[in-house]
mmCIF file with all atom_site columns, C-alpha atoms in Angstrom:
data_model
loop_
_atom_site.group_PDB
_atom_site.id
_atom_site.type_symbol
_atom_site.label_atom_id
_atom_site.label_alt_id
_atom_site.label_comp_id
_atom_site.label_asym_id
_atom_site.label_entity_id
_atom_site.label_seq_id
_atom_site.pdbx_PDB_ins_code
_atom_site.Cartn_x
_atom_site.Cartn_y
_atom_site.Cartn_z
_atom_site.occupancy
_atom_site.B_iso_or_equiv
_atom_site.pdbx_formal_charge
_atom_site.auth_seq_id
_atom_site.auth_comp_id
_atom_site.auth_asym_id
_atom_site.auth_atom_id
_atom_site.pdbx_PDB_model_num
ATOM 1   C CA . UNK D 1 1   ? -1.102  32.128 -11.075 1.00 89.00 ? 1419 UNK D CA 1
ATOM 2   C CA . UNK D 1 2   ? -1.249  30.225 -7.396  1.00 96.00 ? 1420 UNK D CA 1
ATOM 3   C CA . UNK D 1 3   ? 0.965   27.983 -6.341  1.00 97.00 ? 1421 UNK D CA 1
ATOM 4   C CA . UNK D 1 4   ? 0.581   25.824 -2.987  1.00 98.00 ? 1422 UNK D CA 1
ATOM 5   C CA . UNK D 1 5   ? 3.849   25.548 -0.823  1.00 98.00 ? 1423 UNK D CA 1
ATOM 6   C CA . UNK D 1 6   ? 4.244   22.368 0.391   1.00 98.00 ? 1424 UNK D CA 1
ATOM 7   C CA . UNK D 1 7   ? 6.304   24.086 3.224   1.00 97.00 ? 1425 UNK D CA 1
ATOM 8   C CA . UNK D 1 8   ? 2.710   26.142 4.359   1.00 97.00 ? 1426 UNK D CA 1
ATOM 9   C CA . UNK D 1 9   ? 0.505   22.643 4.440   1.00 97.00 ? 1427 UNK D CA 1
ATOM 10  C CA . UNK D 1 10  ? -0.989  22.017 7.619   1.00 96.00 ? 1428 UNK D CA 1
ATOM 11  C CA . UNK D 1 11  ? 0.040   18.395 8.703   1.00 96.00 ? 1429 UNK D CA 1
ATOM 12  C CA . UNK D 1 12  ? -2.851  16.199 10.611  1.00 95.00 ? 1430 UNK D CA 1
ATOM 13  C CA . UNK D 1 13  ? -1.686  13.084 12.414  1.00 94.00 ? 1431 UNK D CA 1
ATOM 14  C CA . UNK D 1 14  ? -3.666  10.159 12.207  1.00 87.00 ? 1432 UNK D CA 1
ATOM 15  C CA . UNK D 1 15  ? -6.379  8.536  14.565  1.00 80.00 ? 1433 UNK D CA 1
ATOM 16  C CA . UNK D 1 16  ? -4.660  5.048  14.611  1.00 79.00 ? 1434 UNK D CA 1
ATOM 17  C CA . UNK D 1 17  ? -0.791  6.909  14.784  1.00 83.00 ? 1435 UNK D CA 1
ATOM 18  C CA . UNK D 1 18  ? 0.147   5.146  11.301  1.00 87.00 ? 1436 UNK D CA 1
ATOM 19  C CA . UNK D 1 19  ? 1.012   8.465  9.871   1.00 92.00 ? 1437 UNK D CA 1
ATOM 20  C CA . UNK D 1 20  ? 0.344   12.018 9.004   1.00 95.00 ? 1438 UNK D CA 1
ATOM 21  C CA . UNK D 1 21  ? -1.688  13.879 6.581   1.00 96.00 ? 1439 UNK D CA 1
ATOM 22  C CA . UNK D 1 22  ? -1.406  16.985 4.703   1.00 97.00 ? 1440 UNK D CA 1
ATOM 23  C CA . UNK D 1 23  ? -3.875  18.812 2.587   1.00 97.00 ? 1441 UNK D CA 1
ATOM 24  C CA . UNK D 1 24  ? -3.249  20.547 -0.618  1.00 97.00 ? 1442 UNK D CA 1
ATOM 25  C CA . UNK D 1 25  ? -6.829  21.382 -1.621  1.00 97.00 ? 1443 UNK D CA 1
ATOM 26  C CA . UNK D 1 26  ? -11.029 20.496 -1.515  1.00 96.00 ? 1444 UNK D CA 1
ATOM 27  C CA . UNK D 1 27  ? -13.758 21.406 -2.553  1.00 94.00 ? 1445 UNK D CA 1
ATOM 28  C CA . UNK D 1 28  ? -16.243 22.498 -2.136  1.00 87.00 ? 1446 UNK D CA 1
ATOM 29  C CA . UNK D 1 29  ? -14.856 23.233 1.072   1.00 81.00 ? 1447 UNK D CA 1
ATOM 30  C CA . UNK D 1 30  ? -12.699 21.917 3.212   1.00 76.00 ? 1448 UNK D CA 1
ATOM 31  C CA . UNK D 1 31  ? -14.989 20.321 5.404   1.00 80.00 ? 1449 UNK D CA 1
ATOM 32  C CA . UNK D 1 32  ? -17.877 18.886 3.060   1.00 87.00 ? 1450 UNK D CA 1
ATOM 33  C CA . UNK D 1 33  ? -15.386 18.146 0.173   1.00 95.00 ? 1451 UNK D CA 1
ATOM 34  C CA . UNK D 1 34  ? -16.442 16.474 -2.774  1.00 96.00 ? 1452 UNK D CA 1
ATOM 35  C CA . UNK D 1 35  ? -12.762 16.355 -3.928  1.00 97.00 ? 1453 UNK D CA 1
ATOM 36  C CA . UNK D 1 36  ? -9.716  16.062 -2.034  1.00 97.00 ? 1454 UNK D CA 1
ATOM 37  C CA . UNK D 1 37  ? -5.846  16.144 -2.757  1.00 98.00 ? 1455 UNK D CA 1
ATOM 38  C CA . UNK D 1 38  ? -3.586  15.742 -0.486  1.00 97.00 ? 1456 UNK D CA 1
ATOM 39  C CA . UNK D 1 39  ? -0.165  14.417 0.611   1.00 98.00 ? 1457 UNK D CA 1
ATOM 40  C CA . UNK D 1 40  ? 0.540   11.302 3.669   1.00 96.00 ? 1458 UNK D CA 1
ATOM 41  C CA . UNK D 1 41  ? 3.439   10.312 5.003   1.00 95.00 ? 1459 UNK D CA 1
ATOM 42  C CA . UNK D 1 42  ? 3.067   6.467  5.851   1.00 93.00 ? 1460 UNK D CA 1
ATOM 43  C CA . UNK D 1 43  ? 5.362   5.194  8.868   1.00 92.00 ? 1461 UNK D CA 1
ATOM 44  C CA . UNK D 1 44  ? 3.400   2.273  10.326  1.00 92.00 ? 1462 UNK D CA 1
ATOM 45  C CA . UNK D 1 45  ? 1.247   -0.498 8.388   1.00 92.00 ? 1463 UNK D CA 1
ATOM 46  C CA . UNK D 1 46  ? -2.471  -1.063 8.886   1.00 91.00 ? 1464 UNK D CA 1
ATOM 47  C CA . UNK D 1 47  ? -6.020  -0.143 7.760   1.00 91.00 ? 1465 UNK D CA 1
ATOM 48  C CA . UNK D 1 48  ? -7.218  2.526  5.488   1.00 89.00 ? 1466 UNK D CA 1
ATOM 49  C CA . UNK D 1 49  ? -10.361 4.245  7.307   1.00 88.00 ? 1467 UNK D CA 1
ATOM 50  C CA . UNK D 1 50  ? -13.224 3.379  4.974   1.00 90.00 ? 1468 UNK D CA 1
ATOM 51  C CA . UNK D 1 51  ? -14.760 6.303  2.768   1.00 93.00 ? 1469 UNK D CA 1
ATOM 52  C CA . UNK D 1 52  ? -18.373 5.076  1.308   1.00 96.00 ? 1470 UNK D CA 1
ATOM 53  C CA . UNK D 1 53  ? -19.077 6.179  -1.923  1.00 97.00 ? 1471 UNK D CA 1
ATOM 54  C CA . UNK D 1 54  ? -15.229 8.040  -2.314  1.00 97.00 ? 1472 UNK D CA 1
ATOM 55  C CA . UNK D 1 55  ? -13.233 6.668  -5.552  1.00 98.00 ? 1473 UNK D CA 1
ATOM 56  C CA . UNK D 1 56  ? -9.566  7.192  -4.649  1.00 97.00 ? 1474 UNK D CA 1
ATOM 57  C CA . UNK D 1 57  ? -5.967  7.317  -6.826  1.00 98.00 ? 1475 UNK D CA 1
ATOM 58  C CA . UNK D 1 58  ? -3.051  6.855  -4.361  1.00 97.00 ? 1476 UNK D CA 1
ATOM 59  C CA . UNK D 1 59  ? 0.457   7.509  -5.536  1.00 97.00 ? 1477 UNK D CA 1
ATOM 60  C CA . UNK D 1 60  ? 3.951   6.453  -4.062  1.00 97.00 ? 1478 UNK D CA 1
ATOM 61  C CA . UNK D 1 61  ? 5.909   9.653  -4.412  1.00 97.00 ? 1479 UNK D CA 1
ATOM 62  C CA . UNK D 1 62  ? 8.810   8.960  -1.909  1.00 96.00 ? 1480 UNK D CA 1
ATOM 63  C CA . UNK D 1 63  ? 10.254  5.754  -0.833  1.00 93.00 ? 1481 UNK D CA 1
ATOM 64  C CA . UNK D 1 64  ? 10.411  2.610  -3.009  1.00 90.00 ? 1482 UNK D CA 1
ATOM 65  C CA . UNK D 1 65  ? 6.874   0.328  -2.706  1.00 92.00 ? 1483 UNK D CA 1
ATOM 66  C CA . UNK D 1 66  ? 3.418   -0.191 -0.625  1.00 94.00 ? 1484 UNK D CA 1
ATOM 67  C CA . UNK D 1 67  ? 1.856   -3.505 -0.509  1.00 95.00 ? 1485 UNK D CA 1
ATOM 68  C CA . UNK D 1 68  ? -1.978  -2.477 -0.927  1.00 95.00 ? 1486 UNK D CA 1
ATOM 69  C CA . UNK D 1 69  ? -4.446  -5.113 -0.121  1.00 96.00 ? 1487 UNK D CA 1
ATOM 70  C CA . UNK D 1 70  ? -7.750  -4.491 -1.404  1.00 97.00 ? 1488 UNK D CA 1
ATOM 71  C CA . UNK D 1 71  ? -10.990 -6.559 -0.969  1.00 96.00 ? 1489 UNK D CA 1
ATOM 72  C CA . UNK D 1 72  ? -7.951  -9.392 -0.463  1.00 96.00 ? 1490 UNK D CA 1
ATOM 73  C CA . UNK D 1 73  ? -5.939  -8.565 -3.381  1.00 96.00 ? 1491 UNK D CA 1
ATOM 74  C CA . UNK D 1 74  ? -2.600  -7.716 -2.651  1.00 95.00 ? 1492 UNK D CA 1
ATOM 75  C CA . UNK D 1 75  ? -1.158  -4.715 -5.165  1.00 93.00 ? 1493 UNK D CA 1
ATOM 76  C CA . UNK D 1 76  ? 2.033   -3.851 -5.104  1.00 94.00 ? 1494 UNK D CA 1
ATOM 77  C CA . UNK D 1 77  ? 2.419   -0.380 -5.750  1.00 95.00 ? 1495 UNK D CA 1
ATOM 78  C CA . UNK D 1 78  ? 5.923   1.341  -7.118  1.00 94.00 ? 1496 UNK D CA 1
ATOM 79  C CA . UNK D 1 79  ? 7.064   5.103  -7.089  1.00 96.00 ? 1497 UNK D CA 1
ATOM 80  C CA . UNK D 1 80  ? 5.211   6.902  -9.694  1.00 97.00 ? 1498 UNK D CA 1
ATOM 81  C CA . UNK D 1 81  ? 2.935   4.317  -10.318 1.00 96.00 ? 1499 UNK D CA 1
ATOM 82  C CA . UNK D 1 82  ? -0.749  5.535  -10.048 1.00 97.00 ? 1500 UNK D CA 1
ATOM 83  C CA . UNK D 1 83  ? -3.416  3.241  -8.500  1.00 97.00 ? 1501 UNK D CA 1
ATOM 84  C CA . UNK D 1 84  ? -7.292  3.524  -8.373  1.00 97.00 ? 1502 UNK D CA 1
ATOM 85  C CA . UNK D 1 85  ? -9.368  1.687  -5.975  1.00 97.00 ? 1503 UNK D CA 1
ATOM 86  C CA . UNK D 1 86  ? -12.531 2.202  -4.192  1.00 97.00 ? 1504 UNK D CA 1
ATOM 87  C CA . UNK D 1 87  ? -13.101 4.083  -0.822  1.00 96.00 ? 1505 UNK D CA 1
ATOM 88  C CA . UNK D 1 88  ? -15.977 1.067  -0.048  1.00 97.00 ? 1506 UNK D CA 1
ATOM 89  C CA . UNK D 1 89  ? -13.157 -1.194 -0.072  1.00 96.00 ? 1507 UNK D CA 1
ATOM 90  C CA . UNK D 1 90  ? -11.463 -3.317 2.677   1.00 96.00 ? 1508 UNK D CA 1
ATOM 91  C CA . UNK D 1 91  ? -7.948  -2.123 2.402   1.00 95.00 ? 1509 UNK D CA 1
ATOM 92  C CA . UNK D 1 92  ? -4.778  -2.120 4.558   1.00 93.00 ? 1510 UNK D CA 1
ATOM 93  C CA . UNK D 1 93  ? -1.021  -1.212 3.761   1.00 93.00 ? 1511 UNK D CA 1
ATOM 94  C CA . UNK D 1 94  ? 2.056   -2.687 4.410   1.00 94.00 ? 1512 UNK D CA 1
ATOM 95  C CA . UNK D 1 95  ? 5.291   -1.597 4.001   1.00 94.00 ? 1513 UNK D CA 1
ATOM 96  C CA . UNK D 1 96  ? 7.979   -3.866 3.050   1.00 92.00 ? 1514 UNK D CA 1
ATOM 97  C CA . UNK D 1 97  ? 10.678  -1.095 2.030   1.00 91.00 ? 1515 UNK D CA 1
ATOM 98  C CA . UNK D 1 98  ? 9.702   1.395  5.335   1.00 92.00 ? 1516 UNK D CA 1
ATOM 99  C CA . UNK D 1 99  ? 8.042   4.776  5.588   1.00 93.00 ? 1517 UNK D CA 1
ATOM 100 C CA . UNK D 1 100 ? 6.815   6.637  2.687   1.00 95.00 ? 1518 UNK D CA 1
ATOM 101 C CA . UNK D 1 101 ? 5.095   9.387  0.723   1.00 96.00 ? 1519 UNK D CA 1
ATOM 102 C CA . UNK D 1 102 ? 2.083   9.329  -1.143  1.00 97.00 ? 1520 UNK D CA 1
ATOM 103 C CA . UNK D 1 103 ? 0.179   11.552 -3.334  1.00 98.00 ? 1521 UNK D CA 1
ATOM 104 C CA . UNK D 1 104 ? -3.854  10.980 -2.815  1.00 97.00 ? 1522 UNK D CA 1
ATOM 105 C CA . UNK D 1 105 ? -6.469  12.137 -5.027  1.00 98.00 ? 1523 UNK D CA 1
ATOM 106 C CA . UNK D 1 106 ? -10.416 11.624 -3.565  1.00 97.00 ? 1524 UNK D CA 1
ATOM 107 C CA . UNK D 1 107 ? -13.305 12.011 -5.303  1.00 98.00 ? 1525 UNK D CA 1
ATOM 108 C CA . UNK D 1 108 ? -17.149 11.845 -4.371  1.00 97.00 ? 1526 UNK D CA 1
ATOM 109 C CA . UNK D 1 109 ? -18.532 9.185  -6.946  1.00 96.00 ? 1527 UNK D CA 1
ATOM 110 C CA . UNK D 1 110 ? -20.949 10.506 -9.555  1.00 94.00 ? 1528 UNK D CA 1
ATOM 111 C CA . UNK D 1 111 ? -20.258 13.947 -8.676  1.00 95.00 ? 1529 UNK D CA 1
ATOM 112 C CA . UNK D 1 112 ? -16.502 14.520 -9.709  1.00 96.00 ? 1530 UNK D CA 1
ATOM 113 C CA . UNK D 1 113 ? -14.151 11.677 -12.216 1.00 97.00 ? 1531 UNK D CA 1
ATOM 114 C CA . UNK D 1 114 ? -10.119 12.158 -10.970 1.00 98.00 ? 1532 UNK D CA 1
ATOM 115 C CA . UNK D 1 115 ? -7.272  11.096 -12.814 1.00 98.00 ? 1533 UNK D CA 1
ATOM 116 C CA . UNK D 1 116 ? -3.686  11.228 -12.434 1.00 98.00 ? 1534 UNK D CA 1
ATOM 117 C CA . UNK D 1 117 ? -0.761  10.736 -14.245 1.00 98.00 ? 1535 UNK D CA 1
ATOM 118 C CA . UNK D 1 118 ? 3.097   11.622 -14.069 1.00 98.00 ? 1536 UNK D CA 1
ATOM 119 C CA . UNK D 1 119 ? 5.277   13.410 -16.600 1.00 96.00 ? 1537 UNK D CA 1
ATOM 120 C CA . UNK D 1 120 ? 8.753   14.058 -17.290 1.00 96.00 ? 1538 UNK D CA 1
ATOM 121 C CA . UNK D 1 121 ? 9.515   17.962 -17.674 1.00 96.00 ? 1539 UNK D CA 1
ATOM 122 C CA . UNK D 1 122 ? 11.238  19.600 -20.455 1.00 91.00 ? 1540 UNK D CA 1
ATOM 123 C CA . UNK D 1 123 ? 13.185  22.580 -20.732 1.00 88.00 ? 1541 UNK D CA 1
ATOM 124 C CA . UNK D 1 124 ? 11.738  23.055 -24.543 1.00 91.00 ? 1542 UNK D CA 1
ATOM 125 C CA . UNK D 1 125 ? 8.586   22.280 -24.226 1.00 93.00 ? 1543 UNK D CA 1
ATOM 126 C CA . UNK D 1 126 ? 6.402   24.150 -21.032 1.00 95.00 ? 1544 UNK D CA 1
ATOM 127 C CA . UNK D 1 127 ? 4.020   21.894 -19.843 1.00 96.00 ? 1545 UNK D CA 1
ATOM 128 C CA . UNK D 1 128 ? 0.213   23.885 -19.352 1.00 97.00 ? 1546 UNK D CA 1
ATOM 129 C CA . UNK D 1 129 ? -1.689  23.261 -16.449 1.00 97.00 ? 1547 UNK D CA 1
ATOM 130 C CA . UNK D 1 130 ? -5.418  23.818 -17.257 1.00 97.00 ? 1548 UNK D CA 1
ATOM 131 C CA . UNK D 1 131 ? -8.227  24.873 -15.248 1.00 96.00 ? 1549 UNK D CA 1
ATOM 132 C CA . UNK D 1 132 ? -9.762  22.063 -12.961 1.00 96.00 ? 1550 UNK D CA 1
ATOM 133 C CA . UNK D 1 133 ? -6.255  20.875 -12.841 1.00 98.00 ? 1551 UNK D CA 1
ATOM 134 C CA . UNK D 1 134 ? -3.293  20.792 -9.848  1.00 98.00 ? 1552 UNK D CA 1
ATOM 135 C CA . UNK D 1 135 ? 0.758   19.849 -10.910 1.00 98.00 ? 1553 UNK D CA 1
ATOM 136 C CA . UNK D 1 136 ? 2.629   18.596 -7.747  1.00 98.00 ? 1554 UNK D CA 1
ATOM 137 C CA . UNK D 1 137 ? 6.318   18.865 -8.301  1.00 98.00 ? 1555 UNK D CA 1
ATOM 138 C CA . UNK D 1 138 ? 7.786   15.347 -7.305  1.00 98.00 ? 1556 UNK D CA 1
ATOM 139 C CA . UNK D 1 139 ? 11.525  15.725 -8.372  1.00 97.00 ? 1557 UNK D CA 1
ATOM 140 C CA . UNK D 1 140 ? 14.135  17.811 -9.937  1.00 96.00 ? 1558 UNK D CA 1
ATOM 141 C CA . UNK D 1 141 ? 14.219  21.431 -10.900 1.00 95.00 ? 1559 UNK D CA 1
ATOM 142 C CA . UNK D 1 142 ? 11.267  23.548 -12.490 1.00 97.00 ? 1560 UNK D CA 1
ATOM 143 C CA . UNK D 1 143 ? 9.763   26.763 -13.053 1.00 97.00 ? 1561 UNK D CA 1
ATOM 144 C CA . UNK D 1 144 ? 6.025   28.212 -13.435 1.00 97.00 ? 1562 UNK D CA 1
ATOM 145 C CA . UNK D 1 145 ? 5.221   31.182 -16.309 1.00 95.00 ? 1563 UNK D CA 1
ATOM 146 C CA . UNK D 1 146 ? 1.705   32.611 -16.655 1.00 93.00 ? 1564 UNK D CA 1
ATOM 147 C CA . UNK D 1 147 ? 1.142   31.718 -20.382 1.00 81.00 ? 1565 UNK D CA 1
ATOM 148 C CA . UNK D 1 148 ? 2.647   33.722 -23.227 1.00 70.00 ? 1566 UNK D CA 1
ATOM 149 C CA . UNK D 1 149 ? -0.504  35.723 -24.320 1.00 60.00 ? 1567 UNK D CA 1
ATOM 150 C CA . UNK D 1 150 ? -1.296  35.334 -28.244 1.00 56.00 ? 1568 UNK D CA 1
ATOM 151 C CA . UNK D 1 151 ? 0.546   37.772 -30.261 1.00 50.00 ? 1569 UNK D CA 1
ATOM 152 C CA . UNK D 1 152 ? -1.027  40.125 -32.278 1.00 46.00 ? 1570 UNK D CA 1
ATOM 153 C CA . UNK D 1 153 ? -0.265  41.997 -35.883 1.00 49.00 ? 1571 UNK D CA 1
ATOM 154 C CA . UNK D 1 154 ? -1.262  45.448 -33.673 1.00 51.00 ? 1572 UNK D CA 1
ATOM 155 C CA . UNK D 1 155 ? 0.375   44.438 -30.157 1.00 51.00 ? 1573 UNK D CA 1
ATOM 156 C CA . UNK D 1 156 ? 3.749   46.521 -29.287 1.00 54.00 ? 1574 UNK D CA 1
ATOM 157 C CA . UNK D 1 157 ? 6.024   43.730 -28.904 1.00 49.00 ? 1575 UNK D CA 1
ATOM 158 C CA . UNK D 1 158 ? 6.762   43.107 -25.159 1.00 52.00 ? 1576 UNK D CA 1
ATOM 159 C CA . UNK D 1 159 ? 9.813   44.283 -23.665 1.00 49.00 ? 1577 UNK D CA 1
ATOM 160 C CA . UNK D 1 160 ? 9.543   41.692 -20.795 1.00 58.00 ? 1578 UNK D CA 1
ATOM 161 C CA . UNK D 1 161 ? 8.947   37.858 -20.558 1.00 60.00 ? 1579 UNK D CA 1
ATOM 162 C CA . UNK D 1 162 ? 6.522   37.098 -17.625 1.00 67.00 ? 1580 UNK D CA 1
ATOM 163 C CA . UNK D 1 163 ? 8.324   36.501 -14.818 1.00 84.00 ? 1581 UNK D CA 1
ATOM 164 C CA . UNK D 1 164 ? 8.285   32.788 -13.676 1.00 92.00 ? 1582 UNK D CA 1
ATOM 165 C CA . UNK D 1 165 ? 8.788   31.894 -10.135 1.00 96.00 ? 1583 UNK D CA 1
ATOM 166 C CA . UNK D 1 166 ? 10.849  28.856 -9.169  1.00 97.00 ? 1584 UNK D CA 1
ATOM 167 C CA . UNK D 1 167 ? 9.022   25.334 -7.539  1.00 97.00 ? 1585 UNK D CA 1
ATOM 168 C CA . UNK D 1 168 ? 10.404  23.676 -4.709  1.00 97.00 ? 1586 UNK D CA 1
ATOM 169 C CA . UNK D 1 169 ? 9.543   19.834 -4.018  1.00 97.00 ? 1587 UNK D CA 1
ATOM 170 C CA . UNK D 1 170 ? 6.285   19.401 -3.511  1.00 98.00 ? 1588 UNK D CA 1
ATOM 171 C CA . UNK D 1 171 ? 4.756   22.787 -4.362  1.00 98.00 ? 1589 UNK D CA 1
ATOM 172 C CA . UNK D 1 172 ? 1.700   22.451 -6.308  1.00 98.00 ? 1590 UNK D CA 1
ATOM 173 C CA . UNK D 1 173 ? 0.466   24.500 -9.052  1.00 98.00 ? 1591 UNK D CA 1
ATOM 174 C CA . UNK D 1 174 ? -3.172  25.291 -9.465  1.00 97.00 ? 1592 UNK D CA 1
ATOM 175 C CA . UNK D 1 175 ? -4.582  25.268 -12.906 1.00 97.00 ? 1593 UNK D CA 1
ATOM 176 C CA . UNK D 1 176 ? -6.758  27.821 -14.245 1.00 96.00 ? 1594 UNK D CA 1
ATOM 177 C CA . UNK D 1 177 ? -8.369  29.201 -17.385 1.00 95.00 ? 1595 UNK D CA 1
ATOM 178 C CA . UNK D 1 178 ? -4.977  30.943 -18.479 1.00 94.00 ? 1596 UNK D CA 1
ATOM 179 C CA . UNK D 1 179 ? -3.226  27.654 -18.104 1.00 96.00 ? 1597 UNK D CA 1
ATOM 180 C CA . UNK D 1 180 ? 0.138   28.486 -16.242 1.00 96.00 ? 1598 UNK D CA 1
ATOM 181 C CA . UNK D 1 181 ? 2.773   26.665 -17.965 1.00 96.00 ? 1599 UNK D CA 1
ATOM 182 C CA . UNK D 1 182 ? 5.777   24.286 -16.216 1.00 97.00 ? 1600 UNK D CA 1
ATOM 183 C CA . UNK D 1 183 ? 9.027   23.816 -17.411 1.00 96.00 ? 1601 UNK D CA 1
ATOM 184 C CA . UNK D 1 184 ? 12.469  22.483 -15.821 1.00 96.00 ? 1602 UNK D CA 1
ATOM 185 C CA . UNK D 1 185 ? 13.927  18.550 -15.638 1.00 96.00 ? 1603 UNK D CA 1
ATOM 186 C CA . UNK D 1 186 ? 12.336  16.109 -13.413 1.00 97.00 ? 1604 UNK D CA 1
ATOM 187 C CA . UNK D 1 187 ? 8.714   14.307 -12.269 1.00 97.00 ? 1605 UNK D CA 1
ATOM 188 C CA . UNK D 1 188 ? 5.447   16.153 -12.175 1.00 98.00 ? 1606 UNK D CA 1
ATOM 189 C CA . UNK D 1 189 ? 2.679   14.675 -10.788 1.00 98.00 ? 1607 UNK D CA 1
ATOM 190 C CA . UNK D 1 190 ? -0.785  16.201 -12.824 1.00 98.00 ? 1608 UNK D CA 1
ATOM 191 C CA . UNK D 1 191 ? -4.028  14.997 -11.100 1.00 98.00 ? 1609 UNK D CA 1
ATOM 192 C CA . UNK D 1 192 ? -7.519  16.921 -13.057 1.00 98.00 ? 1610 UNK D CA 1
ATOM 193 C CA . UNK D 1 193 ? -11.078 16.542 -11.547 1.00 97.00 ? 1611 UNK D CA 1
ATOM 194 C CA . UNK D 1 194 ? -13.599 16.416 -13.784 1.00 96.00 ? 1612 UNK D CA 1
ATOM 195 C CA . UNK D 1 195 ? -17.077 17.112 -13.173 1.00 95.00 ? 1613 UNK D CA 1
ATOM 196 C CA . UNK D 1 196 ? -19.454 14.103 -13.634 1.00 93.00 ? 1614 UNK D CA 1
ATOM 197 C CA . UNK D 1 197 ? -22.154 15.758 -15.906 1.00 81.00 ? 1615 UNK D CA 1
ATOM 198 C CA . UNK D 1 198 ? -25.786 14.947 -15.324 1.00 67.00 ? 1616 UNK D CA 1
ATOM 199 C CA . UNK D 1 199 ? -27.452 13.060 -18.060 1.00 63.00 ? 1617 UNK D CA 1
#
């Protein structure tokens, strides 16, 4: 079971001074990444630095609205509210409400397919996080369980739960094969990145 802390990212400033980024995880490495998640905090409006043949999802995860303008379409993009557009595009920001934070997700086009999507927790019902998969806490109160193993008519019933291990804002869990499971009240942000298959 691994779990990023957002406290341990590494922050980057930007080239132009707009902002500052931090990086949660790529692949294959860090350098020649075919994937990318990471966290920005936006302070000043302007361009987005072009990325040929990237598809991107950006997500407003603190602060109230970006204005995205892409190819000359303006988009205006609310908390929670995920938003795909191409890395070949012409786009700049602006930020009518002030400084933000968003949740990016890049992927290199016809090797890897991202999506994203945000959930509400529950206290009944743990919420898995599968292999090929990362869950960003965005808000409230949660907890992270390796998953209950299968039980079995020979098995000595267990005297202990699994011990779960609390999340703080921002810490992201990594998925895996045994599909750590999430549970607590608040926003979780789930972002998967699927291989592209070749035909």
């Amino acid at each position: 079971m691994e779990i990023i802390r957002y406290a341990s990212l590494k922050s980057t400033p930007w080239a132009n001074g707009g902002g500052i980024t931090r990086q949660i995880a790529a692949g294959p490495d860090t350098k020649n990444w075919d994937w990318r998640v990471s966290l920005a905090e936006v302070s000043k409006a302007g361009p987005f630095s072009p990325l040929p043949g990237v598809d991107r999802i950006i997500t407003v995860v603190e602060g109230d609205l970006i204005a995205l303008t892409v190819d000359g379409v303006e988009q205006a993009l609310e908390t929670y509210r995920p938003f795909r557009f191409s890395g070949d595009s012409e786009t700049s920001a602006a930020l009518p409400t002030g400084v933000l934070k968003d949740l990016n997700l890049m992927t290199r086009r016809g090797a890897f397919k991202g999506y994203a999507a945000i959930i509400e927790l529950s206290k009944k019902r743990p919420h898995p996080v599968f292999a090929d998969q990362f869950a960003v806490l965005l808000q409230g109160s949660a907890t992270v369980s390796p998953a209950a193993s299968p039980a079995t008519d020979d098995a000595e019933p267990s005297s202990t739960a699994p011990a779960a291990e609390a999340l703080g804002k921002f810490d992201t869990v990594v998925g895996s094969d045994d599909a750590p499971e999430i549970s607590g009240r608040g926003f979780l942000a789930v972002l998967s990145i699927d291989p592209v298959l070749s035909p």
